Coordinates of C-alpha atoms and ligand atoms in Angstrom, one line a residue:
X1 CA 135.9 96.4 103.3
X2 CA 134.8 97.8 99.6
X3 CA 133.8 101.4 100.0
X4 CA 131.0 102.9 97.6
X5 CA 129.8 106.1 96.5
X6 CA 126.8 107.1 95.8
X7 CA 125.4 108.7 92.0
X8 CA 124.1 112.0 92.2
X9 CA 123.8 114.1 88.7
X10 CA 126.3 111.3 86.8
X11 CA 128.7 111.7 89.2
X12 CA 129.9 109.3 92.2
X13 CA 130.1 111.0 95.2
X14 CA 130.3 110.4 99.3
X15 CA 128.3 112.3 101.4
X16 CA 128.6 116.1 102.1
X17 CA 129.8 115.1 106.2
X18 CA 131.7 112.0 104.8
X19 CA 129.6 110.1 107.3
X20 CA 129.0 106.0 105.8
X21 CA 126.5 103.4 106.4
X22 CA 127.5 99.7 106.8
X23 CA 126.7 96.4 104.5
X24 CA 126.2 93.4 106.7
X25 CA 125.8 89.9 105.3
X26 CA 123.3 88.5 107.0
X27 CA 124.7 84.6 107.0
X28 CA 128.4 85.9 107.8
X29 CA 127.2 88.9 110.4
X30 CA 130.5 90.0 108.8
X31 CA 130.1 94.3 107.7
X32 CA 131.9 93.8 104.6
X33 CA 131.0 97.4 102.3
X34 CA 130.5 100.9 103.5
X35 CA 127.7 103.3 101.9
X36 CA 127.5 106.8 102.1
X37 CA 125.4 108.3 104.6
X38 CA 123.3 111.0 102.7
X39 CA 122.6 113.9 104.6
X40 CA 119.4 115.9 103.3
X41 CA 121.7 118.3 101.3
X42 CA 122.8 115.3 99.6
X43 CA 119.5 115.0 98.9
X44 CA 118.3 118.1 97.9
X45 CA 121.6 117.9 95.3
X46 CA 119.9 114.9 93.8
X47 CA 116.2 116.3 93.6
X48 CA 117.8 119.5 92.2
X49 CA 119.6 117.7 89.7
X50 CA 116.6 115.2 88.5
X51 CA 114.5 118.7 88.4
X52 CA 117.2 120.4 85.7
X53 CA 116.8 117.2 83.8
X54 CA 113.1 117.1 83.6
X55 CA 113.3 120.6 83.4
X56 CA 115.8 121.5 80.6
X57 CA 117.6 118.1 79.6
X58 CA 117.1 116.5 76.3
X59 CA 115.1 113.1 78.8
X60 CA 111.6 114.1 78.7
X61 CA 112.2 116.0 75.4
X62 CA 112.7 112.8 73.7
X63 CA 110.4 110.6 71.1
X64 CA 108.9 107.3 73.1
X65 CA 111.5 105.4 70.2
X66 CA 114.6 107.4 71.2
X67 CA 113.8 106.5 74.8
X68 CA 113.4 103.2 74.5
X69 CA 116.0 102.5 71.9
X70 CA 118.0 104.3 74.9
X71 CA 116.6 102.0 77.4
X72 CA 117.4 98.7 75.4
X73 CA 121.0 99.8 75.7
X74 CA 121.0 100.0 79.3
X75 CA 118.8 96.3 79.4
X76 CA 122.0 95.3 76.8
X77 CA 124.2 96.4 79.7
X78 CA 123.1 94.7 82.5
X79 CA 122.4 91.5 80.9
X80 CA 126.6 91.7 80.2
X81 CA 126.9 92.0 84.1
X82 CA 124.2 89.6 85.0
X83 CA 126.6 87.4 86.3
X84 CA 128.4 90.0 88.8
X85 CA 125.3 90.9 90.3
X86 CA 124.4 87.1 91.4
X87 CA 126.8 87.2 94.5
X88 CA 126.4 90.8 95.5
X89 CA 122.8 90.4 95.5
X90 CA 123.0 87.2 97.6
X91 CA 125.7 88.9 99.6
X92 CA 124.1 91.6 100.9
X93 CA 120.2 89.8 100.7
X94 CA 121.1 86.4 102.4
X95 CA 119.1 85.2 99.2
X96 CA 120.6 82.2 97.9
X97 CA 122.8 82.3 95.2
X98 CA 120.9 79.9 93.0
X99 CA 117.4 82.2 93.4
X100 CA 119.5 85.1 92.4
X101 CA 121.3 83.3 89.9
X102 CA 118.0 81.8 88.7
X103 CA 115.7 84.4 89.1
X104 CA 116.5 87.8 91.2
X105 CA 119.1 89.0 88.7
X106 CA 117.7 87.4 85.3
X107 CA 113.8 87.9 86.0
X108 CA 114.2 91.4 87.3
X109 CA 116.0 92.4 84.3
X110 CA 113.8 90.9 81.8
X111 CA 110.7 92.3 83.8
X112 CA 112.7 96.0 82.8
X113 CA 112.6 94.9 79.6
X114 CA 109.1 94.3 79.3
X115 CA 108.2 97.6 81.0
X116 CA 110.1 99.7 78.4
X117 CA 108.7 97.5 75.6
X118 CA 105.0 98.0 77.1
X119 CA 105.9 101.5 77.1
X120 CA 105.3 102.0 73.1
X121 CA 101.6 103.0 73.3
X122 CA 100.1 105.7 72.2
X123 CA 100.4 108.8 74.4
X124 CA 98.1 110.5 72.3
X125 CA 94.3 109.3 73.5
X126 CA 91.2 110.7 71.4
X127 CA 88.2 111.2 73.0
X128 CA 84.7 110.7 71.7
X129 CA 83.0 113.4 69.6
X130 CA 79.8 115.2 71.1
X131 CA 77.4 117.4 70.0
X132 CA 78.9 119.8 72.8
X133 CA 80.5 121.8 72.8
X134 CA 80.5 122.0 69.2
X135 CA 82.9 120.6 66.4
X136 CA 85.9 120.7 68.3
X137 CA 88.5 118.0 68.8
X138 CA 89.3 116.7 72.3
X139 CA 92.1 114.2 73.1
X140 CA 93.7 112.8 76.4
X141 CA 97.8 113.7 76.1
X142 CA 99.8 111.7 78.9
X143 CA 102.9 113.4 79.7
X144 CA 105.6 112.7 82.4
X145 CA 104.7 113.6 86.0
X146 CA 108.5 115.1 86.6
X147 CA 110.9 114.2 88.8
X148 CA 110.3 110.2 90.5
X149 CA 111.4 109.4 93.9
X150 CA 111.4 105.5 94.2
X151 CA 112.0 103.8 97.9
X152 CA 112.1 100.2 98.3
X153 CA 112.9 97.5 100.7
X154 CA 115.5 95.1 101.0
X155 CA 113.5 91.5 100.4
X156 CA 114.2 92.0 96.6
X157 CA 116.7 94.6 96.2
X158 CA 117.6 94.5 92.4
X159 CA 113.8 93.5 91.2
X160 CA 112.8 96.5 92.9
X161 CA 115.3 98.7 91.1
X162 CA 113.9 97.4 88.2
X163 CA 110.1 97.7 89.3
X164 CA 110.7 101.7 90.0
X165 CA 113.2 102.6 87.0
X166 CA 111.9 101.1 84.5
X167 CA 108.0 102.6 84.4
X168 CA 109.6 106.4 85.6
X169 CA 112.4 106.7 83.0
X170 CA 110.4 105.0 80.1
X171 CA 107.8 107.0 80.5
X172 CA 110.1 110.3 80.5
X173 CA 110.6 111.1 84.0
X174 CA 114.0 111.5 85.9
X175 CA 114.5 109.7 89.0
X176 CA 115.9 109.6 92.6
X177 CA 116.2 106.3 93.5
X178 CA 116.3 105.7 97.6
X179 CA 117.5 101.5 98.1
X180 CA 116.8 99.6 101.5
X181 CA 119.9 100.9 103.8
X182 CA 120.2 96.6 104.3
X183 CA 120.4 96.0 100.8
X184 CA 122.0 99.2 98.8
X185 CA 124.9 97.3 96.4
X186 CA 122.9 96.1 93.6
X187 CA 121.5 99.7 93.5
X188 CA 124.6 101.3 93.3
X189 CA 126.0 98.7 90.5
X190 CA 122.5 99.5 88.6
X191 CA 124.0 103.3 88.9
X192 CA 127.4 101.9 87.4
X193 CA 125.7 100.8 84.6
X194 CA 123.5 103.9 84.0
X195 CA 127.0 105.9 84.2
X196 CA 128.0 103.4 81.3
X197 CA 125.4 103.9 78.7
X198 CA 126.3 107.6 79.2
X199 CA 122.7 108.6 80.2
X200 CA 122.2 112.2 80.6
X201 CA 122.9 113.7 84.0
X202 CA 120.7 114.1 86.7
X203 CA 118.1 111.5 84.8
X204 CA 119.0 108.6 87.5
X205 CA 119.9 109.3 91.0
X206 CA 120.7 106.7 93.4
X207 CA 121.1 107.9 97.1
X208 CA 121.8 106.1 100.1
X209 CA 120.9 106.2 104.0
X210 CA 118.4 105.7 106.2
X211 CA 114.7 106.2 105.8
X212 CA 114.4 108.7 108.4
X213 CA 116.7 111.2 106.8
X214 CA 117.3 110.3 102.8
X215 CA 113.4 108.9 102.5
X216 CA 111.7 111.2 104.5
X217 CA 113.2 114.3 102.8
X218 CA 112.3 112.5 99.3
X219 CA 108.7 112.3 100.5
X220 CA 108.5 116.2 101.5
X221 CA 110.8 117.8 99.1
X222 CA 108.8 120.3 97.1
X223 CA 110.5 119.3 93.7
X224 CA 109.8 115.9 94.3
X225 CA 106.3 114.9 92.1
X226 CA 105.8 111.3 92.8
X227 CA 106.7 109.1 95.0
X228 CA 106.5 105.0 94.4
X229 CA 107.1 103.7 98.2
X230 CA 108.0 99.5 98.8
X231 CA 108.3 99.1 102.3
X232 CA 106.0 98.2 105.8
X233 CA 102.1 99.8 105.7
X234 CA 103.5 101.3 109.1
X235 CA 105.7 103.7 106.9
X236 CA 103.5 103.6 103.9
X237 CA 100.8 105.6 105.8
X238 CA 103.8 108.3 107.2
X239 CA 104.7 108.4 103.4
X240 CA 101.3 109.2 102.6
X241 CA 101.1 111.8 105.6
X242 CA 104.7 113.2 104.4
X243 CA 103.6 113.5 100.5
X244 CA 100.5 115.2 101.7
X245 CA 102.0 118.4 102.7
X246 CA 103.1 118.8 98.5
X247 CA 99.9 116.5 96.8
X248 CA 102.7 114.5 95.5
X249 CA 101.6 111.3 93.4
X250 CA 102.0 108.3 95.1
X251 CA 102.3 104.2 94.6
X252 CA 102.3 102.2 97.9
X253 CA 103.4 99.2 97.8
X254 CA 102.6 97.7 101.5
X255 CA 102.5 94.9 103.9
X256 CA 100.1 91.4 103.1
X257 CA 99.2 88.2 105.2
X258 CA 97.6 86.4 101.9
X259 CA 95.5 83.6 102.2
X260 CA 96.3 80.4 100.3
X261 CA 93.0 78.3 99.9
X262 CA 93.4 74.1 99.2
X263 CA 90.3 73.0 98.6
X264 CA 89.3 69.1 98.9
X265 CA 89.9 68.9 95.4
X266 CA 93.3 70.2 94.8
X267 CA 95.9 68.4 93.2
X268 CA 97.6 66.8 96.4
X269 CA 101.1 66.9 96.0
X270 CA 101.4 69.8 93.9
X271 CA 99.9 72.1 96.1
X272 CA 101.6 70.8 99.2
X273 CA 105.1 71.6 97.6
X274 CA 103.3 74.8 97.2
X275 CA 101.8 75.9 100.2
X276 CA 105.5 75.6 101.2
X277 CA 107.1 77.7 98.2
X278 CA 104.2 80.4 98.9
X279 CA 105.5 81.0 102.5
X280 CA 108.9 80.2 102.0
X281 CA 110.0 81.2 99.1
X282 CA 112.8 84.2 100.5
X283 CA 112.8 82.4 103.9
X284 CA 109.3 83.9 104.6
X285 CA 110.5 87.5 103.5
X286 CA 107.9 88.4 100.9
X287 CA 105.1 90.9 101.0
X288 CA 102.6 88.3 99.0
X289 CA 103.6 85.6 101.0
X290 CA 100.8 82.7 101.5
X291 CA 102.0 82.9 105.0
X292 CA 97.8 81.9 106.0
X293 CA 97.1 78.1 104.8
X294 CA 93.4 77.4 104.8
X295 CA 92.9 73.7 104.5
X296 CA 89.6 72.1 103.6
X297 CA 88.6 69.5 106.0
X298 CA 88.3 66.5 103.6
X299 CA 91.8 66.9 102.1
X300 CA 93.2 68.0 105.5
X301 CA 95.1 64.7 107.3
X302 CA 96.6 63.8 103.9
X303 CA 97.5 67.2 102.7
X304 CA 98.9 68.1 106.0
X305 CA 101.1 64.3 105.5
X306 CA 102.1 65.5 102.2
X307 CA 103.6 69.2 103.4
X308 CA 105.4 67.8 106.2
X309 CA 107.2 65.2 104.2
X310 CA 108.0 67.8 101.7
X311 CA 109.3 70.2 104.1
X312 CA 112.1 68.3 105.3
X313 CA 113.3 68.8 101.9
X314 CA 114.1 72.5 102.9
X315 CA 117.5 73.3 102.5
X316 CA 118.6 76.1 104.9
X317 CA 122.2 77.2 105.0
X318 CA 124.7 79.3 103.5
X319 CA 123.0 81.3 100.9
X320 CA 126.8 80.9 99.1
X321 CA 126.0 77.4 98.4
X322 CA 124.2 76.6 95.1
X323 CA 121.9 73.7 97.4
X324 CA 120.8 76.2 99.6
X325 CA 117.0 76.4 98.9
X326 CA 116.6 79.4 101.7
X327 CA 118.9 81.5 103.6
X328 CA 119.3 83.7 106.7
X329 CA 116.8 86.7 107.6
X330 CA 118.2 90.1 106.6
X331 CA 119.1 90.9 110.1
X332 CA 118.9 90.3 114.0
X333 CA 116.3 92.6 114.8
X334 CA 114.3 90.5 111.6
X335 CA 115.2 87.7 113.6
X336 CA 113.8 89.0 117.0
X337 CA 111.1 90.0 115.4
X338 CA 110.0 86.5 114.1
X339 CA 111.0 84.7 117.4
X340 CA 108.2 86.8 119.0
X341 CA 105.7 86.0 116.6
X342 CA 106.9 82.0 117.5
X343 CA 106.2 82.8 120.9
X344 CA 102.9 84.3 121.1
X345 CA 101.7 80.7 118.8
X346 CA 102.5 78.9 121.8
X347 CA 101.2 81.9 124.3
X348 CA 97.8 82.0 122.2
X349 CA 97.7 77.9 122.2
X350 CA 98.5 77.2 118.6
X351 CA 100.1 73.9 118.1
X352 CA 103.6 73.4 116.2
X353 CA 104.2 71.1 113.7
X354 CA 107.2 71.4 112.4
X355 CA 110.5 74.2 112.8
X356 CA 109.9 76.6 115.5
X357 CA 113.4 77.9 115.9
X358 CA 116.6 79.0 115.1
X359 CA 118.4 76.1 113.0
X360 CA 121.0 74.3 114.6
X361 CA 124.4 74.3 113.7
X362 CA 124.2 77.2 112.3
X363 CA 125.7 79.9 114.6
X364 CA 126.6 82.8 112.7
X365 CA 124.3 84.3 110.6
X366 CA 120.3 85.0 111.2
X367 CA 118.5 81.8 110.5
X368 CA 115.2 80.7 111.5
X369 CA 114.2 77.6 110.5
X370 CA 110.8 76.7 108.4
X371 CA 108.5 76.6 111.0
X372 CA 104.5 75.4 110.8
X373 CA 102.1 75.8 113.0
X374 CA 98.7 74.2 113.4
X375 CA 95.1 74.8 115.0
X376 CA 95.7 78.5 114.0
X377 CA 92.2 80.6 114.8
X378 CA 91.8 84.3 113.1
X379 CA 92.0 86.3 116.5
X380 CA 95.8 84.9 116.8
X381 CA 98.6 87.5 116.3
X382 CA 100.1 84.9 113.9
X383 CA 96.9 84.9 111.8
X384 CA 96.5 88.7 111.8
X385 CA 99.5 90.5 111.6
X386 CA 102.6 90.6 109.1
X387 CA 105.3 88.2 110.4
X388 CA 107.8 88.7 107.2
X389 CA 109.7 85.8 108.2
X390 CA 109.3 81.9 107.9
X391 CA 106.5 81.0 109.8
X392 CA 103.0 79.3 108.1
X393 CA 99.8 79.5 110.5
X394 CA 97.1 76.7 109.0
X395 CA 93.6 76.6 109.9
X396 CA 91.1 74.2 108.7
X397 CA 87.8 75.2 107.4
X398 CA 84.8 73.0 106.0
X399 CA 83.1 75.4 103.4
X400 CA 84.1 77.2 100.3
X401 CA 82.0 80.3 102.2
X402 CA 84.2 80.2 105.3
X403 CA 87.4 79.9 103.3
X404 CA 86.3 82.9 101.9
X405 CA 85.6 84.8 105.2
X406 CA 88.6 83.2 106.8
X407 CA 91.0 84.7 103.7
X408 CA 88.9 88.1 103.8
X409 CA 89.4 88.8 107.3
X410 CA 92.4 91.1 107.5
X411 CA 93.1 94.6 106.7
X412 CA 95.6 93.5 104.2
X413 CA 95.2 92.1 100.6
X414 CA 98.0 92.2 98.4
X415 CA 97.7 88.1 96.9
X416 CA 96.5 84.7 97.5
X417 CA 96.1 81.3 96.1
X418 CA 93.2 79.2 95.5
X419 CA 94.1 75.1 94.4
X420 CA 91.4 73.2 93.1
X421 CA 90.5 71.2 89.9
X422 CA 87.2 72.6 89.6
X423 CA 88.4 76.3 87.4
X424 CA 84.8 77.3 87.4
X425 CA 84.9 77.3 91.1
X426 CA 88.8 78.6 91.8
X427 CA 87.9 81.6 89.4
X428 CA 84.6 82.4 91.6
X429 CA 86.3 81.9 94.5
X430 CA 89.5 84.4 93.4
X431 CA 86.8 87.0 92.3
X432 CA 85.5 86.8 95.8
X433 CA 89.0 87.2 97.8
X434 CA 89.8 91.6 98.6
X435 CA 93.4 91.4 96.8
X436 CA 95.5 92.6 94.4
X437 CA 96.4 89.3 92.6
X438 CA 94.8 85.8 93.3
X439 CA 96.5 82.9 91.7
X440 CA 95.0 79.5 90.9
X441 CA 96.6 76.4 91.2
X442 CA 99.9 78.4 91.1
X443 CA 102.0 81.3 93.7
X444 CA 104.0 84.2 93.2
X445 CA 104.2 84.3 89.4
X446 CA 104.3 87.7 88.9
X447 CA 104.6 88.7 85.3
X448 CA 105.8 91.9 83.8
X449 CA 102.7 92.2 81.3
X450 CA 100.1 92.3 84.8
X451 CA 99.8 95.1 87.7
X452 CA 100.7 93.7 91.4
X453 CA 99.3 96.0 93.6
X454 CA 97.3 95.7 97.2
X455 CA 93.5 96.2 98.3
X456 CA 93.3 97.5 101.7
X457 CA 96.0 98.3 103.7
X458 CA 98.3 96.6 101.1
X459 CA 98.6 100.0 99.6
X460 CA 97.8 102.2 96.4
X461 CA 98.6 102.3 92.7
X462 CA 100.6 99.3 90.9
X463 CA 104.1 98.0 89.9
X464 CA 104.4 97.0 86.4
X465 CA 102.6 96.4 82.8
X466 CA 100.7 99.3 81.1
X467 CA 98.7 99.9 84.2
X468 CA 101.7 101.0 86.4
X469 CA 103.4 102.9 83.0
X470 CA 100.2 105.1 82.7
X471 CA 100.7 106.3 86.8
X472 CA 104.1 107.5 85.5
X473 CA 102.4 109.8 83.8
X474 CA 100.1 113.0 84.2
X475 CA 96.7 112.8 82.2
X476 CA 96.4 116.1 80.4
X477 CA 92.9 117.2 78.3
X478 CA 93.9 119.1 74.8
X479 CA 90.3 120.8 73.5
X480 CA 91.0 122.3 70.3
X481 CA 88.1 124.1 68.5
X482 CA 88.0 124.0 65.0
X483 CA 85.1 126.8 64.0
X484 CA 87.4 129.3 63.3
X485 CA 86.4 132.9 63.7
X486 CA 83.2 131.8 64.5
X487 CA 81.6 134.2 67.4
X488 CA 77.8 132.5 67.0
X489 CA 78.9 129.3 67.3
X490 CA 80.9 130.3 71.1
X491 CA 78.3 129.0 73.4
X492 CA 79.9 131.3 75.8
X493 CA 79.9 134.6 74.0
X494 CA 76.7 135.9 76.1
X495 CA 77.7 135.0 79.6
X496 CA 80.4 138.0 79.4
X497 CA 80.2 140.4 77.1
X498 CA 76.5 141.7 75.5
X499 CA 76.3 141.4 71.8
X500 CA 73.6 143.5 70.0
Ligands
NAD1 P1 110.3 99.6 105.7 O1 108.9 100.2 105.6 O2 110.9 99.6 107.1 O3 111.3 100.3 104.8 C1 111.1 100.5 103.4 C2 111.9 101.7 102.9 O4 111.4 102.8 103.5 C3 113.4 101.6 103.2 O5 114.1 102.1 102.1 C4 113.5 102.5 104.4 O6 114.8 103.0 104.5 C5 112.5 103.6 104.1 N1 112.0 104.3 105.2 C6 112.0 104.0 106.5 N2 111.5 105.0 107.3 C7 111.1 105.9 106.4 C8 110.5 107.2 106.6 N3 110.2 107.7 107.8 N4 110.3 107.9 105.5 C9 110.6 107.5 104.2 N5 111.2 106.3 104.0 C10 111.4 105.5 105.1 O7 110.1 98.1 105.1 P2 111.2 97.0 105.0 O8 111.4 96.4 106.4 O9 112.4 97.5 104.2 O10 110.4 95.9 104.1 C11 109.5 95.0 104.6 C12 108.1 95.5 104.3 O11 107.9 95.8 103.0 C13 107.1 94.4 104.6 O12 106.0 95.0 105.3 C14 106.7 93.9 103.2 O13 105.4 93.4 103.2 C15 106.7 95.2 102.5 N6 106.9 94.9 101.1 C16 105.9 95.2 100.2 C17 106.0 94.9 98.9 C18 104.8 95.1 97.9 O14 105.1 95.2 96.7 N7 103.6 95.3 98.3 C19 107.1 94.3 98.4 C20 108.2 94.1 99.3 C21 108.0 94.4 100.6

């Protein structure tokens, strides 16, 4: 069993009680790491120590070069321990080893790198001259917010490290980084590596434990400024009641149920390998999952044909394995969870296709196999609600209009996909679907240099590019006037004081 520590003001330490958290991997069911348990005055050590930073350490004090010359090392760094990270990740994840090899590891640190390179733009912003008031000189000065608490999930562990380090330090914040109590070890490595480059302390914090203690106290600490949340919109809307109490700034990034649209005229095969990567992909465990497939009527019998075929090509098994194309769930409870989504299809009379259990042979570990189901209708639990496991609900639909009311009928809307040859028509019809991100002819490319965020009760504020940089950062108005000791030209003099 590897025991870790956790990185509070550049040092490693356990928690103040000693208590620990276990790792489980979720193909072995093995617990093979212990974390610390941080108790809140493990926390409060952590806030204090990112607030001395921001407060007095050389961090926000910094030119934007400096920091991101500083920042390049640390990108330098973890590209030399890429290949470390690949089995932890998958260890702890149940990702398979060749999506972390391939792209959780690799991507995610490449996706840092973008952020810190978008992060050389000017801070200084002016603002148009006007008449009034008169001949002074206004400009727009970003600054950093102050101390950043980041809380993520466990679907993508180390791309969400990167997604909430790399916009709060770049932009000249310190940080308290909360990981997924699943999925804390690539975290904790990410801390290693900070330690490394010799980054002042108190800049990065990484703390671990459960939400209800070590993310809770993050959200209503008083010298916590902003929070950036990843996780269910069940505790995105506590976090938003939590930060409340302090006006904290926040970035939520929530649940989805996304809609992917094949119209009659979409490439056949291609998007039929892809209506199965955009559920799939992470054995169903993505927020922007097309976990909805709305089929147009015309392409319907031999689209449908096409998937199926395709989806016996889904390799589930030990995420170990380098042919493994998807893994276990992250744990039992995920497990449960999706079995009773599989259930209420066949209470609510949907029809199944293909799947619809846990795959056999397979008797350690949490798998579910790829499961379809078919005649899916919108007031079905399995159309409406977040399932964040392996499970594709289709319903067929004749018009581009009802596709469109079909896809816009929940109370999420993080992403989507619309497949057709017609551009005109996909780019009309993504301009029409309430989300974040709409792809066309393509899923879950998300790139460093464009903002993922939700509409609805997908959540608030973005990850990544400039749009997600600039909500690191407080928005400050400098008005300068440049009359001199000029008392006629103060618009303001008579409104106080009399003048003869
Ligand atoms: P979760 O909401 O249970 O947990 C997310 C994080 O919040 C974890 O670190 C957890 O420890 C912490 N937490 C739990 N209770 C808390 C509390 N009371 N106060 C503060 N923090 C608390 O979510 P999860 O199960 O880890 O992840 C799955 C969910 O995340 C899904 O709904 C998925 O759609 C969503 N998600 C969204 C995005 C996105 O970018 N929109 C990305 C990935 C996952």
């Amino acid at each position: 069993m590897n025991t870790h520590r956790m990185y509070i003001n550049g040092e490693f330490v356990d928690s103040s009680d000693g208590k620990t958290i276990s790792v489980e991997n979720p193909a072995s069911e093995e617990q093979f790491a212990q974390v610390p348990a941080a108790t809140s005055e493990d926390v409060d050590r952590a806030v204090r120590a990112a607030r001395e930073a921001f407060d007095s350490g050389p961090w926000p004090r910094m030119s934007q070069k400096e920091r991101i010359a500083k920042l390049m090392t640390l990108v330098a760094a973890m590209k030399a321990r890429e290949a470390e990270l690949y089995s932890i990740e998958s260890e702890q994840s149940g990702i398979p080893i060749r999506k972390t090899t391939l792209m959780d590891i690799p991507v995610g640190i490449e996706m840092f790198r973008t952020m810190v390179e978008q992060s050389d733009f000017p801070l200084y912003e002016p603002l148009p001259w006007t008449d009034f008031p008169k001949v002074s000189w206004n400009f727009v000065q970003r600054e950093p917010i102050g101390v950043c608490a980041g809380i993520s999930a466990w679907n993508f562990p180390w791309i969400f490290t990167m997604w909430k380090s790399a916009p709060a330090l770049a932009m000249g914040n310190t940080l308290v980084f909360k990981p997924a109590s699943y999925t804390p070890l690539t975290s904790l490595e990410f801390a290693k590596i900070v330690r490394e480059c010799d980054f002042p302390p108190g800049v990065v914090n990484v703390v671990t434990g459960s939400g209800s203690t070590v993310g809770a106290d993050l959200c209503t600490h008083p010298l916590v400024d902003k929070v950036s949340f990843t996780g269910s919109t069940e505790v995105g809307q506590q976090v938003q009641q939590m930060t409340a109490g302090t006006l904290k700034r926040i970035t939520l990034e929530l649940g989805g149920k996304s809609a992917n649209i094949i119209m009659d005229d979409a490439y056949l095969d291609l998007s039929a390998e892809a209506a199965l990567f955009a559920c799939f992909f992470n054995a169903g465990q993505s927020c922007e999952a097309g976990a909805r497939l709305l089929v147009q009527d015309g392409i319907y019998d031999e689209f449908m044909a096409s998937m199926l075929e395709r989806a016996n090509t889904i390799t589930v098994g030990d995420p170990a394995d380098f042919e493994t194309t998807m893994g276990p769930l992250i744990s039992d409870s995920q497990r449960a969870r999706v079995e009773s989504y599989i259930q209420s299809a066949h209470d609510e009379g949907a029809t199944l296709l293909f799947g619809g259990g846990r795959t056999a042979g397979l008797d350690r570990g949490y798998y579910i196999d790829p499961t379809i189901f078919t005649g899916v209708t919108p007031e079905m639990k399995i159309f409406r609600e977040e399932i964040f496991g392996p499970v594709l609900a289709v319903t067929r639909f004749k018009t581009r209009d009802e596709a469109i009311k079909l896809a816009n009928d929940s109370m999420y809307g993080l992403g989507g996909a619309v497949w057709t040859r017609d551009l005109q028509k996909g780019i009309e019809m993504a301009k029409a679907v309430r989300t974040g991100t709409v792809w066309v002819n393509d899923y879950h490319l998300l790139n460093a240099n464009a903002p993922f965020g939700g509409y609805k009760m997908s959540g608030t504020g973005h990850e990544m590019s400039t749009y997600a940089l600039k909500e690191y950062t407080e928005m400050k108005h400098i008005h300068v006037d440049l009359m001199g000791d000029n008392r006629d030209d103060k618009f303001w003099m008579d409104y106080t004081v009399n003048r003869e």
